[in-house]
Short mmCIF file of C-alpha atoms in Angstrom, two decimals:
data_model
loop_
_atom_site.label_atom_id
_atom_site.label_comp_id
_atom_site.label_asym_id
_atom_site.label_seq_id
_atom_site.Cartn_x
_atom_site.Cartn_y
_atom_site.Cartn_z
CA UNK H 7 68.65 -26.83 10.12
CA UNK H 8 65.58 -28.03 12.00
CA UNK H 9 63.28 -25.43 13.60
CA UNK H 10 63.49 -27.32 16.92
CA UNK H 11 67.29 -27.59 16.97
CA UNK H 12 69.88 -25.67 18.94
CA UNK H 13 71.49 -24.72 15.62
CA UNK H 14 68.32 -22.90 14.58
CA UNK H 15 68.13 -21.09 17.92
CA UNK H 16 71.70 -19.80 17.45
CA UNK H 17 71.04 -18.94 13.80
CA UNK H 18 67.88 -17.04 14.67
CA UNK H 19 69.62 -15.14 17.50
CA UNK H 20 72.23 -13.91 14.99
CA UNK H 21 69.51 -13.00 12.47
CA UNK H 22 67.47 -11.19 15.14
CA UNK H 23 70.35 -9.12 16.50
CA UNK H 24 71.71 -8.30 13.05
CA UNK H 25 68.31 -7.37 11.59
CA UNK H 26 67.30 -5.05 14.40
CA UNK H 27 70.81 -3.64 14.77
CA UNK H 28 70.86 -2.66 11.10
CA UNK H 29 67.24 -1.48 11.26
CA UNK H 30 68.28 1.01 13.91
CA UNK H 31 70.36 2.86 11.31
CA UNK H 32 68.73 6.15 10.41
CA UNK H 33 69.32 8.16 7.21
CA UNK H 34 71.08 11.48 7.61
CA UNK H 35 68.37 13.16 5.53
CA UNK H 36 64.65 12.43 5.55
CA UNK H 37 64.06 11.63 1.88
CA UNK H 38 62.92 8.53 0.11
CA UNK H 39 66.44 8.03 -1.19
CA UNK H 40 67.87 8.35 2.29
CA UNK H 41 65.41 5.84 3.74
CA UNK H 42 66.13 3.45 0.86
CA UNK H 43 69.88 3.75 1.40
CA UNK H 44 69.45 3.02 5.12
CA UNK H 45 67.35 -0.10 4.38
CA UNK H 46 69.90 -1.75 2.10
CA UNK H 47 72.20 -3.13 4.82
CA UNK H 48 69.38 -4.92 6.66
CA UNK H 49 67.86 -6.28 3.43
CA UNK H 50 71.24 -7.59 2.23
CA UNK H 51 71.95 -9.04 5.68
CA UNK H 52 68.65 -10.89 5.93
CA UNK H 53 68.94 -12.10 2.32
CA UNK H 54 72.40 -13.49 3.09
CA UNK H 55 71.08 -15.16 6.25
CA UNK H 56 68.18 -16.69 4.31
CA UNK H 57 70.48 -18.07 1.63
CA UNK H 58 72.75 -19.37 4.38
CA UNK H 59 69.76 -21.06 6.00
CA UNK H 60 68.93 -22.76 2.70
CA UNK H 61 72.57 -23.71 2.10
CA UNK H 62 72.57 -25.50 5.46
CA UNK H 63 70.07 -27.92 3.89
CA UNK H 64 71.85 -28.37 0.56
CA UNK H 65 74.13 -25.66 -0.86
CA UNK H 66 74.07 -27.29 -4.33
CA UNK H 67 70.55 -25.95 -4.95
CA UNK H 68 71.28 -22.31 -4.12
CA UNK H 69 71.71 -21.46 -7.84
CA UNK H 70 68.24 -22.90 -8.49
CA UNK H 71 66.39 -20.69 -6.03
CA UNK H 72 68.49 -17.66 -7.00
CA UNK H 73 68.13 -18.29 -10.73
CA UNK H 74 64.38 -18.96 -10.72
CA UNK H 75 63.76 -15.87 -8.55
CA UNK H 76 65.87 -13.72 -10.85
CA UNK H 77 64.12 -14.91 -14.01
CA UNK H 78 60.67 -14.33 -12.49
CA UNK H 79 61.58 -10.85 -11.25
CA UNK H 80 62.75 -9.60 -14.66
CA UNK H 81 60.05 -11.40 -16.64
CA UNK H 82 57.41 -9.76 -14.43
CA UNK H 83 58.91 -6.32 -15.13
CA UNK H 84 58.85 -7.00 -18.86
CA UNK H 85 55.24 -8.23 -18.67
CA UNK H 86 54.18 -5.12 -16.76
CA UNK H 87 55.60 -2.85 -19.49
CA UNK H 88 54.52 -4.94 -22.50
CA UNK H 89 51.49 -3.45 -24.32
CA UNK H 90 50.86 -6.48 -26.52
CA UNK H 91 48.44 -8.94 -24.95
CA UNK H 92 49.79 -11.84 -26.99
CA UNK H 93 53.38 -11.15 -25.96
CA UNK H 94 52.34 -10.78 -22.31
CA UNK H 95 50.67 -14.19 -22.48
CA UNK H 96 53.75 -15.68 -24.17
CA UNK H 97 56.00 -14.31 -21.42
CA UNK H 98 53.65 -15.67 -18.75
CA UNK H 99 53.75 -19.05 -20.46
CA UNK H 100 57.55 -18.97 -20.31
CA UNK H 101 57.63 -18.36 -16.56
CA UNK H 102 54.97 -21.02 -15.87
CA UNK H 103 56.80 -23.57 -18.03
CA UNK H 104 60.14 -22.76 -16.40
CA UNK H 105 58.80 -22.96 -12.85
CA UNK H 106 56.75 -26.09 -13.39
CA UNK H 107 59.58 -27.56 -15.44
CA UNK H 108 62.05 -27.18 -12.58
CA UNK H 109 59.48 -28.53 -10.13
CA UNK H 110 58.56 -31.43 -12.38
CA UNK H 111 62.15 -32.40 -13.15
CA UNK H 112 63.48 -32.39 -9.61
CA UNK H 113 60.39 -33.69 -7.86
CA UNK H 114 58.75 -36.03 -10.37
CA UNK H 115 61.47 -37.26 -12.74
CA UNK H 116 62.26 -40.35 -10.66
CA UNK H 117 58.53 -41.04 -10.28
CA UNK H 118 58.05 -40.82 -14.02
CA UNK H 119 61.03 -43.08 -14.76
CA UNK H 120 59.77 -45.70 -12.30
CA UNK H 121 56.27 -45.72 -13.81
CA UNK H 122 57.57 -45.91 -17.38
CA UNK H 123 59.69 -48.90 -16.37
CA UNK H 124 56.74 -50.57 -14.65
CA UNK H 125 54.65 -50.07 -17.78
CA UNK H 126 57.43 -51.49 -19.97
CA UNK H 127 57.80 -54.50 -17.67
CA UNK H 128 54.05 -55.11 -17.71
CA UNK H 129 53.85 -54.92 -21.51
CA UNK H 130 56.86 -57.19 -22.04
CA UNK H 131 56.27 -59.58 -19.14
CA UNK H 132 59.74 -58.94 -17.70
CA UNK H 133 60.92 -57.82 -14.29
CA UNK H 134 61.15 -54.04 -13.82
CA UNK H 135 64.63 -52.58 -13.51
CA UNK H 136 65.68 -48.95 -13.32
CA UNK H 137 69.26 -47.81 -13.63
CA UNK H 138 70.52 -45.37 -11.01
CA UNK H 139 71.96 -43.38 -13.89
CA UNK H 140 68.40 -42.44 -14.86
CA UNK H 141 67.65 -40.96 -11.46
CA UNK H 142 68.18 -37.39 -10.30
CA UNK H 143 69.25 -36.21 -6.88
CA UNK H 144 66.75 -35.82 -4.09
CA UNK H 145 64.52 -32.82 -4.84
CA UNK H 146 65.55 -29.47 -3.34
CA UNK H 147 63.95 -28.89 0.04
CA UNK H 148 61.03 -26.48 -0.15
CA UNK H 149 60.92 -26.42 -3.97
CA UNK H 150 57.12 -26.85 -3.96
CA UNK H 151 56.73 -23.80 -1.73
CA UNK H 152 59.14 -21.31 -3.27
CA UNK H 153 58.08 -22.30 -6.80
CA UNK H 154 54.42 -21.54 -6.05
CA UNK H 155 55.30 -18.22 -4.35
CA UNK H 156 57.49 -16.94 -7.16
CA UNK H 157 55.13 -18.11 -9.89
CA UNK H 158 52.13 -16.48 -8.20
CA UNK H 159 53.97 -13.13 -8.24
CA UNK H 160 54.35 -13.21 -12.03
CA UNK H 161 50.73 -14.30 -12.46
CA UNK H 162 49.54 -11.43 -10.22
CA UNK H 163 51.56 -8.93 -12.26
CA UNK H 164 50.15 -10.38 -15.50
CA UNK H 165 46.59 -10.10 -14.18
CA UNK H 166 47.18 -6.51 -13.08
CA UNK H 167 46.51 -7.41 -9.44
CA UNK H 168 50.01 -6.31 -8.42
CA UNK H 169 52.50 -3.81 -9.86
CA UNK H 170 55.92 -5.12 -10.83
CA UNK H 171 58.19 -4.73 -7.82
CA UNK H 172 60.99 -2.20 -8.09
CA UNK H 173 63.58 -3.74 -5.79
CA UNK H 174 65.44 -6.81 -7.03
CA UNK H 175 66.99 -7.51 -3.60
CA UNK H 176 63.66 -7.28 -1.80
CA UNK H 177 62.14 -9.68 -4.30
CA UNK H 178 64.93 -12.18 -3.75
CA UNK H 179 64.28 -11.84 -0.01
CA UNK H 180 60.54 -12.33 -0.50
CA UNK H 181 61.18 -15.72 -2.13
CA UNK H 182 63.96 -16.86 0.21
CA UNK H 183 62.82 -15.37 3.56
CA UNK H 184 63.87 -18.21 5.83
CA UNK H 185 60.82 -18.57 8.15
CA UNK H 186 58.63 -19.70 5.23
CA UNK H 187 61.30 -21.02 2.84
CA UNK H 188 61.35 -24.79 3.36
CA UNK H 189 57.77 -25.65 4.37
CA UNK H 190 55.64 -22.55 4.04
CA UNK H 191 53.25 -21.00 4.75
CA UNK H 192 52.91 -20.01 1.09
CA UNK H 193 53.00 -16.24 1.53
CA UNK H 194 51.49 -14.10 -1.22
CA UNK H 195 53.65 -11.30 -2.65
CA UNK H 196 50.97 -8.74 -1.83
CA UNK H 197 51.22 -9.74 1.84
CA UNK H 198 55.01 -9.83 2.22
CA UNK H 199 56.60 -7.41 -0.25
CA UNK H 200 55.00 -4.25 1.27
CA UNK H 201 56.23 -5.31 4.72
CA UNK H 202 59.79 -5.66 3.42
CA UNK H 203 59.55 -2.09 2.09
CA UNK H 204 58.31 -0.61 5.37
CA UNK H 205 60.45 0.31 8.34
CA UNK H 206 60.11 -2.68 10.71
CA UNK H 207 58.91 -2.32 14.28
CA UNK H 208 58.47 -4.70 17.20
CA UNK H 209 56.15 -3.46 19.97
CA UNK H 210 56.48 -5.41 23.21
CA UNK H 211 53.03 -7.00 22.88
CA UNK H 212 53.82 -8.18 19.36
CA UNK H 213 57.09 -9.66 20.61
CA UNK H 214 55.21 -11.44 23.40
CA UNK H 215 52.68 -12.78 20.86
CA UNK H 216 55.56 -14.11 18.75
CA UNK H 217 57.15 -15.90 21.73
CA UNK H 218 53.76 -17.36 22.66
CA UNK H 219 53.31 -18.70 19.12
CA UNK H 220 56.77 -20.26 19.08
CA UNK H 221 56.21 -21.88 22.49
CA UNK H 222 52.84 -23.29 21.42
CA UNK H 223 54.32 -24.54 18.16
CA UNK H 224 57.16 -26.31 19.95
CA UNK H 225 54.73 -27.95 22.38
CA UNK H 226 52.55 -29.15 19.49
CA UNK H 227 55.56 -30.61 17.70
CA UNK H 228 57.58 -32.15 20.54
CA UNK H 229 54.90 -33.17 23.04
CA UNK H 230 52.09 -34.26 20.73
CA UNK H 231 53.30 -34.89 17.17
CA UNK H 232 56.63 -36.56 17.95
CA UNK H 233 55.39 -38.68 20.85
CA UNK H 234 52.39 -39.97 18.92
CA UNK H 235 54.58 -40.69 15.90
CA UNK H 236 57.19 -42.67 17.85
CA UNK H 237 54.96 -44.54 20.26
CA UNK H 238 51.90 -45.21 18.11
CA UNK H 239 51.64 -44.06 14.49
CA UNK H 240 54.92 -45.29 13.03
CA UNK H 241 54.51 -48.70 14.64
CA UNK H 242 50.96 -49.18 13.38
CA UNK H 243 51.76 -48.15 9.81
CA UNK H 244 54.91 -50.29 9.72
CA UNK H 245 53.10 -53.57 10.50
CA UNK H 246 49.34 -53.11 10.95
CA UNK H 247 48.74 -56.87 11.30
CA UNK H 248 50.53 -56.92 14.64
CA UNK H 249 47.87 -54.73 16.21
CA UNK H 250 44.19 -55.04 17.01
CA UNK H 251 41.49 -53.10 15.22
CA UNK H 252 41.17 -50.60 18.05
CA UNK H 253 44.96 -50.08 18.16
CA UNK H 254 45.12 -49.52 14.40
CA UNK H 255 42.17 -47.12 14.58
CA UNK H 256 43.97 -45.27 17.38
CA UNK H 257 47.01 -45.13 15.08
CA UNK H 258 44.89 -43.52 12.34
CA UNK H 259 43.46 -40.99 14.81
CA UNK H 260 46.98 -40.52 16.10
CA UNK H 261 48.23 -39.63 12.63
CA UNK H 262 45.42 -37.10 12.23
CA UNK H 263 46.59 -35.42 15.44
CA UNK H 264 50.27 -35.87 14.55
CA UNK H 265 50.12 -34.24 11.12
CA UNK H 266 48.00 -31.37 12.44
CA UNK H 267 50.26 -30.71 15.43
CA UNK H 268 53.37 -31.19 13.30
CA UNK H 269 52.45 -28.82 10.51
CA UNK H 270 50.44 -26.28 12.48
CA UNK H 271 53.24 -26.35 15.05
CA UNK H 272 55.76 -25.62 12.30
CA UNK H 273 53.49 -22.83 11.02
CA UNK H 274 53.27 -21.33 14.52
CA UNK H 275 57.08 -21.33 14.82
CA UNK H 276 57.45 -19.85 11.33
CA UNK H 277 54.84 -17.15 11.98
CA UNK H 278 56.37 -16.38 15.39
CA UNK H 279 59.90 -16.21 13.94
CA UNK H 280 58.78 -13.81 11.22
CA UNK H 281 56.88 -11.73 13.76
CA UNK H 282 60.06 -11.29 15.84
CA UNK H 283 61.58 -9.78 12.69
CA UNK H 284 58.66 -7.38 12.28
CA UNK H 285 56.88 -9.38 9.56
CA UNK H 286 53.38 -10.80 9.98
CA UNK H 287 52.30 -13.88 8.02
CA UNK H 288 48.62 -14.75 7.56
CA UNK H 289 47.34 -17.64 9.73
CA UNK H 290 47.70 -21.09 8.20
CA UNK H 291 45.35 -23.25 10.33
CA UNK H 292 42.03 -22.68 12.06
CA UNK H 293 40.96 -25.81 14.00
CA UNK H 294 40.24 -27.81 10.81
CA UNK H 295 38.89 -30.90 12.60
CA UNK H 296 35.97 -28.85 13.91
CA UNK H 297 34.66 -28.50 10.33
CA UNK H 298 31.17 -29.78 9.61
CA UNK H 299 31.87 -30.53 5.92
CA UNK H 300 34.84 -31.01 3.64
CA UNK H 301 34.61 -27.58 2.01
CA UNK H 302 34.89 -25.98 5.45
CA UNK H 303 37.81 -28.28 6.26
CA UNK H 304 39.75 -26.89 3.32
CA UNK H 305 39.00 -23.34 4.41
CA UNK H 306 40.65 -24.20 7.73
CA UNK H 307 43.45 -26.64 6.78
CA UNK H 308 46.74 -25.38 5.27
CA UNK H 309 44.97 -22.15 4.37
CA UNK H 310 47.87 -20.77 2.33
CA UNK H 311 47.91 -23.82 0.03
CA UNK H 312 44.14 -24.26 -0.28
CA UNK H 313 43.67 -20.56 -1.14
CA UNK H 314 46.57 -20.77 -3.65
CA UNK H 315 44.97 -23.79 -5.36
CA UNK H 316 41.64 -21.97 -5.41
CA UNK H 317 42.99 -18.71 -6.91
CA UNK H 318 45.58 -20.08 -9.33
CA UNK H 319 44.11 -23.42 -10.36
CA UNK H 320 40.44 -23.94 -9.51
CA UNK H 321 39.18 -20.50 -10.61
CA UNK H 322 41.30 -20.40 -13.83
CA UNK H 323 39.88 -23.85 -14.69
CA UNK H 324 36.43 -22.29 -14.50
CA UNK H 325 35.61 -22.68 -10.81
CA UNK H 326 31.87 -23.01 -10.27
CA UNK H 327 30.91 -20.71 -13.13
CA UNK H 328 29.89 -23.48 -15.53
CA UNK H 329 27.61 -26.47 -15.31
CA UNK H 330 27.47 -28.79 -12.31
CA UNK H 331 29.53 -31.34 -14.20
CA UNK H 332 32.19 -28.75 -15.02
CA UNK H 333 32.33 -27.68 -11.37
CA UNK H 334 32.86 -31.27 -10.20
CA UNK H 335 35.54 -31.73 -12.87
CA UNK H 336 37.35 -28.59 -11.70
CA UNK H 337 37.18 -29.71 -8.07
CA UNK H 338 38.55 -33.13 -8.96
CA UNK H 339 41.39 -31.78 -11.11
CA UNK H 340 42.36 -29.28 -8.42
CA UNK H 341 42.53 -31.89 -5.69
CA UNK H 342 44.28 -34.48 -7.87
CA UNK H 343 46.99 -31.95 -8.67
CA UNK H 344 47.02 -30.86 -5.03
CA UNK H 345 47.64 -34.46 -4.04
CA UNK H 346 50.44 -34.81 -6.59
CA UNK H 347 51.95 -31.54 -5.30
CA UNK H 348 52.45 -33.24 -1.93
CA UNK H 349 54.61 -36.00 -3.32
CA UNK H 350 55.57 -38.19 -6.25
CA UNK H 351 53.44 -41.18 -5.32
CA UNK H 352 50.11 -42.62 -6.44
CA UNK H 353 49.03 -42.74 -2.79
CA UNK H 354 49.13 -38.93 -2.72
CA UNK H 355 47.16 -38.79 -5.95
CA UNK H 356 44.55 -41.13 -4.44
CA UNK H 357 44.43 -38.93 -1.33
CA UNK H 358 43.69 -35.99 -3.64
CA UNK H 359 41.05 -38.08 -5.44
CA UNK H 360 39.27 -38.84 -2.15
CA UNK H 361 39.19 -35.15 -1.27
CA UNK H 362 38.05 -34.18 -4.76
CA UNK H 363 35.27 -36.76 -4.57
CA UNK H 364 34.28 -35.57 -1.09
CA UNK H 365 34.20 -31.92 -2.20
CA UNK H 366 32.09 -32.81 -5.24
CA UNK H 367 29.60 -34.69 -3.05
CA UNK H 368 29.53 -31.79 -0.59
CA UNK H 369 28.84 -29.39 -3.44
CA UNK H 370 26.07 -31.61 -4.83
CA UNK H 371 24.36 -31.90 -1.45
CA UNK H 372 24.53 -28.14 -0.90
CA UNK H 373 23.02 -27.43 -4.32
CA UNK H 374 20.26 -29.98 -3.79
CA UNK H 375 19.40 -28.55 -0.38
CA UNK H 376 19.10 -24.95 -1.52
CA UNK H 377 19.95 -21.91 0.57
CA UNK H 378 18.69 -20.27 3.72
CA UNK H 379 19.60 -16.65 4.50
CA UNK H 380 22.07 -16.71 1.61
CA UNK H 381 23.93 -19.79 2.90
CA UNK H 382 23.57 -23.47 1.96
CA UNK H 383 21.10 -25.27 4.20
CA UNK H 384 22.69 -27.59 6.72
CA UNK H 385 22.04 -31.16 5.65
CA UNK H 386 22.97 -32.70 9.02
CA UNK H 387 23.18 -31.39 12.59
CA UNK H 388 26.60 -29.77 13.05
CA UNK H 389 27.97 -32.33 15.58
CA UNK H 390 27.10 -35.17 13.19
CA UNK H 391 28.72 -33.29 10.32
CA UNK H 392 31.88 -32.72 12.36
CA UNK H 393 32.16 -36.43 13.25
CA UNK H 394 31.53 -37.60 9.68
CA UNK H 395 33.93 -35.06 8.18
CA UNK H 396 36.67 -35.98 10.65
CA UNK H 397 36.36 -39.67 9.84
CA UNK H 398 36.36 -39.08 6.10
CA UNK H 399 39.49 -36.96 6.48
CA UNK H 400 41.04 -39.77 8.56
CA UNK H 401 40.18 -42.28 5.83
CA UNK H 402 42.07 -40.13 3.34
CA UNK H 403 44.96 -39.68 5.82
CA UNK H 404 45.52 -43.46 5.74
CA UNK H 405 46.67 -43.27 2.11
CA UNK H 406 48.52 -40.00 2.71
CA UNK H 407 50.58 -41.68 5.45
CA UNK H 408 50.89 -45.18 3.99
CA UNK H 409 53.99 -45.57 1.79
CA UNK H 410 52.11 -47.96 -0.53
CA UNK H 411 48.54 -48.95 -1.38
CA UNK H 412 49.28 -52.35 0.12
CA UNK H 413 49.96 -50.82 3.54
CA UNK H 414 46.88 -48.61 3.25
CA UNK H 415 44.58 -51.52 2.44
CA UNK H 416 46.15 -53.62 5.20
CA UNK H 417 45.35 -50.85 7.68
CA UNK H 418 41.71 -50.85 6.55
CA UNK H 419 41.49 -54.66 6.68
CA UNK H 420 42.85 -54.71 10.21
CA UNK H 421 40.32 -52.12 11.35
CA UNK H 422 37.59 -54.28 9.77
CA UNK H 423 38.50 -57.22 12.04
CA UNK H 424 36.81 -55.42 14.94
CA UNK H 425 39.24 -56.79 17.54
CA UNK H 426 39.39 -54.77 20.75
CA UNK H 427 42.36 -56.01 22.80
CA UNK H 428 44.84 -53.17 23.28
CA UNK H 429 48.06 -54.11 25.10
CA UNK H 430 49.99 -51.87 22.67
CA UNK H 431 47.98 -48.79 23.58
CA UNK H 432 49.35 -47.73 26.97
CA UNK H 433 47.28 -45.27 29.03
CA UNK H 434 49.81 -42.46 28.60
CA UNK H 435 49.61 -42.68 24.79
CA UNK H 436 45.81 -42.94 24.85
CA UNK H 437 45.67 -39.93 27.17
CA UNK H 438 47.98 -37.93 24.89
CA UNK H 439 45.80 -38.76 21.90
CA UNK H 440 42.61 -37.80 23.75
CA UNK H 441 44.22 -34.58 25.02
CA UNK H 442 45.37 -33.65 21.52
CA UNK H 443 41.83 -34.01 20.16
CA UNK H 444 40.32 -32.19 23.14
CA UNK H 445 42.72 -29.24 22.88
CA UNK H 446 41.97 -28.99 19.17
CA UNK H 447 38.27 -28.57 19.98
CA UNK H 448 38.89 -25.96 22.67
CA UNK H 449 37.00 -22.77 21.71
CA UNK H 450 39.17 -20.22 19.92
CA UNK H 451 38.27 -17.54 22.44
CA UNK H 452 40.09 -19.45 25.20
CA UNK H 453 43.28 -19.60 23.12
CA UNK H 454 43.01 -15.87 22.34
CA UNK H 455 42.56 -15.06 26.02
CA UNK H 456 45.60 -17.12 26.97
CA UNK H 457 47.70 -15.35 24.36
CA UNK H 458 46.47 -11.94 25.50
CA UNK H 459 47.10 -12.86 29.15
CA UNK H 460 50.66 -13.94 28.34
CA UNK H 461 51.31 -10.71 26.43
CA UNK H 462 50.02 -8.67 29.39
CA UNK H 463 52.41 -10.30 31.87
CA UNK H 464 55.57 -8.47 32.93
CA UNK H 465 58.74 -9.65 31.22
CA UNK H 466 60.04 -11.67 34.23
CA UNK H 467 56.78 -13.62 34.42
CA UNK H 468 56.88 -14.29 30.69
CA UNK H 469 60.44 -15.52 31.06
CA UNK H 470 59.44 -17.84 33.90
CA UNK H 471 56.63 -19.35 31.83
CA UNK H 472 58.91 -19.85 28.84
CA UNK H 473 61.42 -21.54 31.16
CA UNK H 474 58.71 -24.00 32.25
CA UNK H 475 57.92 -24.68 28.59
CA UNK H 476 61.62 -25.29 27.94
CA UNK H 477 61.76 -27.81 30.80
CA UNK H 478 58.68 -29.63 29.43
CA UNK H 479 60.21 -29.71 25.96
CA UNK H 480 63.48 -31.06 27.32
CA UNK H 481 61.72 -33.83 29.20
CA UNK H 482 59.45 -34.72 26.28
CA UNK H 483 62.09 -34.59 23.56
CA UNK H 484 63.03 -38.00 22.21
CA UNK H 485 66.52 -39.19 21.46
CA UNK H 486 65.42 -39.85 17.89
CA UNK H 487 64.72 -36.60 16.05
CA UNK H 488 61.45 -36.67 14.11
CA UNK H 489 61.61 -34.44 11.02
CA UNK H 490 58.70 -32.14 10.22
CA UNK H 491 56.23 -33.95 7.99
CA UNK H 492 55.98 -31.16 5.43
CA UNK H 493 59.74 -30.86 4.95
CA UNK H 494 59.42 -33.66 2.37
CA UNK H 495 57.11 -31.55 0.20
#
């Protein structure tokens, strides 16, 4: 059920009406028990809708998300009440092994089988062959996201950062809440669970903000991401030799814009959808291509994932508390595993390696330069840093997008030819690429003013503007549906 489909619009309309209709129920007596009793119908309704949303992708994996959520909920309660430190650690180990075991089996089993067979073929000098009987089904959609969310809850309870939640149904809803279920953002339990306990509300300005976010997200996805993918990026990465250096370079820039507009557009729609149900997610992107170094880029790109990797992987590994060498090791391990999290392919691992290397170099330069006013001294003028950081990120994007190392190296070789003819780069595509980059660098204050201005409009004017957006989306929509990039993760 794609976020840009008519099916999702109908589904969300049912969820919206049902949620707010049931939320209007009031207890007959003003006690905690009465308020809890009145909240059950809406919680059960939204939980059923969320499971139905997931079943629309693949109903066979519903027991997986239900079972893993159930195990984590009860293990966390046991951990919270267990006085023995050794038993608490053993229980935490069980939940980590179970969660990562499910993730590893479904997402990486085929990858492991293929690499074992390649190694066997290399050692024996025979042709590789893998039986289909050794393969598992395609991994459950969103397994990387809901595994991290549920596992982080148990870890937070173990650390004492969060009390064990009392409501089983609300916890199931926290994991399966459909706006963030299949592609994030990765919402922390401390951010979402309290909101599911509170009585929801939807002031008119918040509703207008949500509609604005959804409209912006749809424009990013349909007008920028999909058009650049169809008319430029996919063609260049399919056969880079057919294009000149400048066309291939435009394709690389195009992918940088595509993946940003695709995933930040999805995040906008997800955040807006949740907001219409009275739930506010943290922001997930903050103009990452305006970053002047790679560390800043990761504070702005996919914020929910980068902060999760920091808090649950980088810091437990030791963070920057040890020697310089240990810090660089921790950065590299975090980014290598972050790359593998994105997909079962060595190209993703290499993408993580490039970012780990870049972060280590950034850290080394900052330490060598010292600090000024408590902050690392700027090694380069900010505009130069922004340009260099963007191009390093684009270099890494080549291997993120390329299905094989061969394609990635062919892209680089074609850029190195320096050819400049560009019959395959029509003005409309070049203009769309330039506009996407320009809009990304538009100061945040302008975006905030536009959002505030939209929220201040009377309802008929808001409706008229949304109708114009709908017309633009209809005209820009391609016959071929382009799936969201992060749905594969």
